[in-house]
GROMACS .gro file of C-alpha atoms in nm:
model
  223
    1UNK     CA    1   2.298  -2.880  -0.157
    2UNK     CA    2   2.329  -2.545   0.036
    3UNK     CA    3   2.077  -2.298   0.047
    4UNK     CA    4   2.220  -1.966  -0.125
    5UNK     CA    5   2.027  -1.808   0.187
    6UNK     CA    6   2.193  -1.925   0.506
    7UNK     CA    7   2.358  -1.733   0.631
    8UNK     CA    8   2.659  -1.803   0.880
    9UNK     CA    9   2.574  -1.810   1.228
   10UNK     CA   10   2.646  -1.503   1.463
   11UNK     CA   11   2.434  -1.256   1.656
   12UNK     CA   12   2.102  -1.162   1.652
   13UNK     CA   13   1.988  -0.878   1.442
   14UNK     CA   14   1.714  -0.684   1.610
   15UNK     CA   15   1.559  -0.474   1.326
   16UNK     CA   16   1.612  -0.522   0.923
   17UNK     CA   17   1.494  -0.245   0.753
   18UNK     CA   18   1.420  -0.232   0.353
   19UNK     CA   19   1.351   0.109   0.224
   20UNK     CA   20   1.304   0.201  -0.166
   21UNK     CA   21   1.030   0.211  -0.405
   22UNK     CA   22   0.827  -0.073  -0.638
   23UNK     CA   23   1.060  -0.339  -0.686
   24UNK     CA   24   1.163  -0.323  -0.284
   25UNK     CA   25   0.773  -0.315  -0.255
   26UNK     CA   26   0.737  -0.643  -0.421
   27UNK     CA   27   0.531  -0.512  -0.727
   28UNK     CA   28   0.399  -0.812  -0.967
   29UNK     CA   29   0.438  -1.031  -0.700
   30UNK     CA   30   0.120  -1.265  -0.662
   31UNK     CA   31   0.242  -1.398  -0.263
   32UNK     CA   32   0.314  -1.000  -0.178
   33UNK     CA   33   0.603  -1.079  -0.018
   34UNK     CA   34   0.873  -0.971  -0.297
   35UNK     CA   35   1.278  -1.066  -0.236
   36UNK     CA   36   1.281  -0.878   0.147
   37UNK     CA   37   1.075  -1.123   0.239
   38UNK     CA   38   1.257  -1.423   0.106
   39UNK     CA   39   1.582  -1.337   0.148
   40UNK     CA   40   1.526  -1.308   0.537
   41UNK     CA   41   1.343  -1.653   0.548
   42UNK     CA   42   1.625  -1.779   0.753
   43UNK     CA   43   1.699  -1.508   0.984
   44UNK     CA   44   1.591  -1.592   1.329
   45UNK     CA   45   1.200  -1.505   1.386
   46UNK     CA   46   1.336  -1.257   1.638
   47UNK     CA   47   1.438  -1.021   1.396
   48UNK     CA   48   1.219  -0.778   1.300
   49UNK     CA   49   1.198  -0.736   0.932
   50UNK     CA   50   1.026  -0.403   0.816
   51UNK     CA   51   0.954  -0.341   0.426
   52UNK     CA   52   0.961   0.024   0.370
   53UNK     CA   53   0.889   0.035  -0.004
   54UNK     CA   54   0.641   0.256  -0.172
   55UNK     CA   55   0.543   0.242  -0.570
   56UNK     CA   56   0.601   0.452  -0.777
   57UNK     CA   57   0.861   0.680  -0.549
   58UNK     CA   58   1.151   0.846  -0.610
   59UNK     CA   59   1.457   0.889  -0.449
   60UNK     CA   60   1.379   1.274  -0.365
   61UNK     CA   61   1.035   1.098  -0.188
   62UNK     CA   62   1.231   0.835  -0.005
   63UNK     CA   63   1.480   1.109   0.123
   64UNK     CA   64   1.278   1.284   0.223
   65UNK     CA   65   1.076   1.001   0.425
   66UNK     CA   66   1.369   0.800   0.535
   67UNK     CA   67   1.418   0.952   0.856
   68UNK     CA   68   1.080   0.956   0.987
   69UNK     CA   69   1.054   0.617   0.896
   70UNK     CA   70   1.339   0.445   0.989
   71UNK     CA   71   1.452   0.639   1.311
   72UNK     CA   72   1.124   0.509   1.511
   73UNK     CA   73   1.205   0.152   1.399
   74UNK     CA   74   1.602   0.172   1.493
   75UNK     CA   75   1.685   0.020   1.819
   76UNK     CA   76   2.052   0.086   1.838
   77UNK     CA   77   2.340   0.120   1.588
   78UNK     CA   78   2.444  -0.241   1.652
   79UNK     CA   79   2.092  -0.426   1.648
   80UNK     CA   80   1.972  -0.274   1.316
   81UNK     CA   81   2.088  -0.305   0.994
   82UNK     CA   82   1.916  -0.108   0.655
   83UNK     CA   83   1.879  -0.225   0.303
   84UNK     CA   84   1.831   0.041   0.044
   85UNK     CA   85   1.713  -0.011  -0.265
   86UNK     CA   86   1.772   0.162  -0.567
   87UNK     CA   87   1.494   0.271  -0.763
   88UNK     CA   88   1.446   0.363  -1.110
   89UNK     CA   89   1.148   0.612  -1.134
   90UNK     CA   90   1.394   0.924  -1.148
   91UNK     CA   91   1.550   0.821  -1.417
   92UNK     CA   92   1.292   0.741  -1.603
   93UNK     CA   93   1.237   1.001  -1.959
   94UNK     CA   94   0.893   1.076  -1.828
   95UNK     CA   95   0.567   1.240  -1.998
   96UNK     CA   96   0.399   1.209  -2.340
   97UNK     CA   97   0.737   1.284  -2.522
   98UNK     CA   98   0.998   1.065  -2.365
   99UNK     CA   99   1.340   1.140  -2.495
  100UNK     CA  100   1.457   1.369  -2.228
  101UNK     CA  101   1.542   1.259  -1.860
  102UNK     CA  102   1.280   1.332  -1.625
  103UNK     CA  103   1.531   1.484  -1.347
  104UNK     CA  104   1.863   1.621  -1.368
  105UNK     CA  105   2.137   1.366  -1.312
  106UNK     CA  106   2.335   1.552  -1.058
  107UNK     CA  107   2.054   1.644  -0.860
  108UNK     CA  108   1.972   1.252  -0.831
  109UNK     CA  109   2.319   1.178  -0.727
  110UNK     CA  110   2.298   1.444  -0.504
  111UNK     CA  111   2.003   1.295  -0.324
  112UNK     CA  112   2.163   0.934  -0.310
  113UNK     CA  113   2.415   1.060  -0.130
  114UNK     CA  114   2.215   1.287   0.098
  115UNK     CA  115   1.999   0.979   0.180
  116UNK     CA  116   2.284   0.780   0.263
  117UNK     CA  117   2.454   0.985   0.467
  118UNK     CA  118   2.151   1.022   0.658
  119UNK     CA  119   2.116   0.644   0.703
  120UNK     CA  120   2.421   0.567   0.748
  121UNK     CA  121   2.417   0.787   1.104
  122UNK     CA  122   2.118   0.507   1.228
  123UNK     CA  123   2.260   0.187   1.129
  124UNK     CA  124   2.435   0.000   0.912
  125UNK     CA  125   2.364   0.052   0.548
  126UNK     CA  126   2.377  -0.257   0.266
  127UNK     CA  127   2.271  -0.074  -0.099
  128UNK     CA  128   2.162  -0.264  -0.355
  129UNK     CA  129   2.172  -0.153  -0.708
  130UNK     CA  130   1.864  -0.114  -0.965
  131UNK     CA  131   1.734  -0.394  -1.152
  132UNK     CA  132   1.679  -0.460  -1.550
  133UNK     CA  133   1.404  -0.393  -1.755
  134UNK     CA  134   1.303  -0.532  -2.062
  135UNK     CA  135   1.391  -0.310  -2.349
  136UNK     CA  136   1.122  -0.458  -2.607
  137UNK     CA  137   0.885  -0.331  -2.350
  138UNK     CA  138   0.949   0.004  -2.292
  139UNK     CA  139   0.824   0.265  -2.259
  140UNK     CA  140   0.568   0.176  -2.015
  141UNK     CA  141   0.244   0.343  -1.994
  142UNK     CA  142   0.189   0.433  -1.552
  143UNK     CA  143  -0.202   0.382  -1.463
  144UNK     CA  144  -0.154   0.564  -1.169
  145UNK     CA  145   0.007   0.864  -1.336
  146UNK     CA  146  -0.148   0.869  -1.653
  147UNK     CA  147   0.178   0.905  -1.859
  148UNK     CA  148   0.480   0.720  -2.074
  149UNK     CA  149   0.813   0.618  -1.858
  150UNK     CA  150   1.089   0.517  -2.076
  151UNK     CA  151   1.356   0.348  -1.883
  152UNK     CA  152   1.643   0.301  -2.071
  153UNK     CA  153   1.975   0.062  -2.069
  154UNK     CA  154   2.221   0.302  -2.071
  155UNK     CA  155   2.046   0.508  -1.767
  156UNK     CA  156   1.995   0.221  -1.566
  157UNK     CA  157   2.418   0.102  -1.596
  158UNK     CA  158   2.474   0.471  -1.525
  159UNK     CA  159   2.322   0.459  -1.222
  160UNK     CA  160   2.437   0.128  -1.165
  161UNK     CA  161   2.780   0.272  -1.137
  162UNK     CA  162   2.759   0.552  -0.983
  163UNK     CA  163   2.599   0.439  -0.697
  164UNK     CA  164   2.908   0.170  -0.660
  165UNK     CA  165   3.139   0.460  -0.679
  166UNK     CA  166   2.958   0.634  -0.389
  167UNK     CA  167   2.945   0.335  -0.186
  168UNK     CA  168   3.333   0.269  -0.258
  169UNK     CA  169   3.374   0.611  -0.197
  170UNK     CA  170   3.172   0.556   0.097
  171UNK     CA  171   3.316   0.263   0.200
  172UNK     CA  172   3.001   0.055   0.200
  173UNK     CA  173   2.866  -0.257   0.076
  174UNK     CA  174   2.720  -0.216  -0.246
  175UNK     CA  175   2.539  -0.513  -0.446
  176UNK     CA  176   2.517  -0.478  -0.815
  177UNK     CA  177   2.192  -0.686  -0.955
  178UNK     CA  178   2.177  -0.539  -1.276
  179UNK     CA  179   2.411  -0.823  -1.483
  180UNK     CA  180   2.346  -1.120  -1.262
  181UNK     CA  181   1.921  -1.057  -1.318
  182UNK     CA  182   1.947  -0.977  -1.675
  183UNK     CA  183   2.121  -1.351  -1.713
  184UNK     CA  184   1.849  -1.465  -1.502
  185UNK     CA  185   1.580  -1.663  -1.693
  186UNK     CA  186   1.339  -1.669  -1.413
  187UNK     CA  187   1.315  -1.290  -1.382
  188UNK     CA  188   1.341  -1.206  -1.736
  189UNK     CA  189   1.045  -1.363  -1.809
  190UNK     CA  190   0.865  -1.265  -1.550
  191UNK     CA  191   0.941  -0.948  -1.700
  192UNK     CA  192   0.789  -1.026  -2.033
  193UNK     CA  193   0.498  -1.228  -1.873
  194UNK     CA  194   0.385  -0.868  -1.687
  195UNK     CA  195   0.512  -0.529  -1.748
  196UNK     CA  196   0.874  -0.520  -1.831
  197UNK     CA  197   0.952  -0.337  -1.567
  198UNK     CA  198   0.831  -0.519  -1.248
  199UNK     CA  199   0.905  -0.911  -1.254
  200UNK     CA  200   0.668  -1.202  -1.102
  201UNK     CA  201   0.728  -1.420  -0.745
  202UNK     CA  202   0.915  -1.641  -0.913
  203UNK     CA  203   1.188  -1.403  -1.055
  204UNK     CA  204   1.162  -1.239  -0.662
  205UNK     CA  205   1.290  -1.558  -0.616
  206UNK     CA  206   1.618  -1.497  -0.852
  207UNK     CA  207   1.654  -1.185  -0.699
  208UNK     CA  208   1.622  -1.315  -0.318
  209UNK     CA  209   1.883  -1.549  -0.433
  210UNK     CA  210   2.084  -1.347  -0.636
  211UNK     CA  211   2.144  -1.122  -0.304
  212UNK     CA  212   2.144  -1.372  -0.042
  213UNK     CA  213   2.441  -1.567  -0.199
  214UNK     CA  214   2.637  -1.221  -0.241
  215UNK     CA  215   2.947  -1.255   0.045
  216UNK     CA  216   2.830  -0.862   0.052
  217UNK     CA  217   2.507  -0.949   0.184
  218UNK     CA  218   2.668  -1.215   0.409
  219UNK     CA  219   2.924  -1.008   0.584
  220UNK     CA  220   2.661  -0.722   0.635
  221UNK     CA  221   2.390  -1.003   0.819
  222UNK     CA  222   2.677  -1.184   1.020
  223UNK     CA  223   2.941  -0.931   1.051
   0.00000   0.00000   0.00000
């Protein structure tokens, strides 16, 4: 049986870079390695891998970050490649009442494409969209900020496709996991088993395979 991660042979990446916020991370994850771990299991243990997420972020954080971050860890445009992934915190209805949107949905498209743009001048850029949630959970009450986030189904496919558009747009590779992990068993329950919103190792696992087996993701590693 092949393994949905190998990847075709070719040259040696030097850097892979993941930036984004909680599910890039690897929240809920008991082996703290999430799917940026996993899905590089195979790459040759000369690449550096580098897992840039941070909880709880939002894309105006990450932009604002991404530079700093990444441009130490770049070698050259042909040895490093960068995986962002897309959050969900700013679009999240946010606060004790939670039927309005927390930011302004132009200014959030705004900053996708400001962060990708910059990225894209460092190295190659793979985007991979948000993930489900599980309605029947929502909202979810944040220890850390003391407050309800609502994430909602319709937000999430809006962002969903609006991020493909800019990456069409864009012309870059652009992985939608919102369909394939809402099928998924695995991750769905590790949904319900912990928050709703950030799955368990196993449904990493979906995820890491969900991505790996993508001829986007593929293409990108082995170009």
């Amino acid at each position: 049986m092949t393994n949905p991660l190998e990847t075709p042979s070719g040259p040696d990446i030097a850097r892979l870079i993941f930036i984004g916020a909680s599910t890039t991370e690897g929240m809920g994850d008991k082996d703290r390695i999430g799917w940026p771990l996993r899905i590089t299991q195979d790459l040759p243990y000369t690449t550096g891998i580098y897992n840039l997420g941070i909880r709880g972020q939002t894309i105006f954080q990450i932009a604002k970050r991404a530079k700093s971050e990444i441009g130490d860890r770049v070698l050259s445009y042909d040895q490093s490649r960068i995986v962002l992934g897309a959050a969900l915190n700013e679009i999240a209805r946010y606060g004790n009442d939670t039927r309005d949107p927390r930011f302004d949905p132009d200014d959030i498209l705004h900053s996708y494409r400001d962060v990708i743009d910059r990225l894209v001048q460092m190295a190659p850029l793979l985007v991979v969209g948000p993930p489900p949630v599980r309605a029947a959970q929502m909202p979810f009450f944040s220890q850390l900020n003391q407050c309800w986030f609502d994430y909602q189904a319709k937000d999430i496919s809006w962002l969903d496709d609006e991020l493909h558009k800019i990456c069409k747009e864009k012309e870059l590779p652009y992985i939608s996991i919102l369909g394939p992990l809402g099928a998924d068993q695995a991750y769905m329950s590790g949904l319900k088993q912990r928050d709703g919103l950030h799955s368990n190792a196993a449904g990493y696992v979906s995820l890491a395979n969900i991505v790996g087996a993508n001829k986007q993701w593929k293409q990108f590693i082995c170009p």
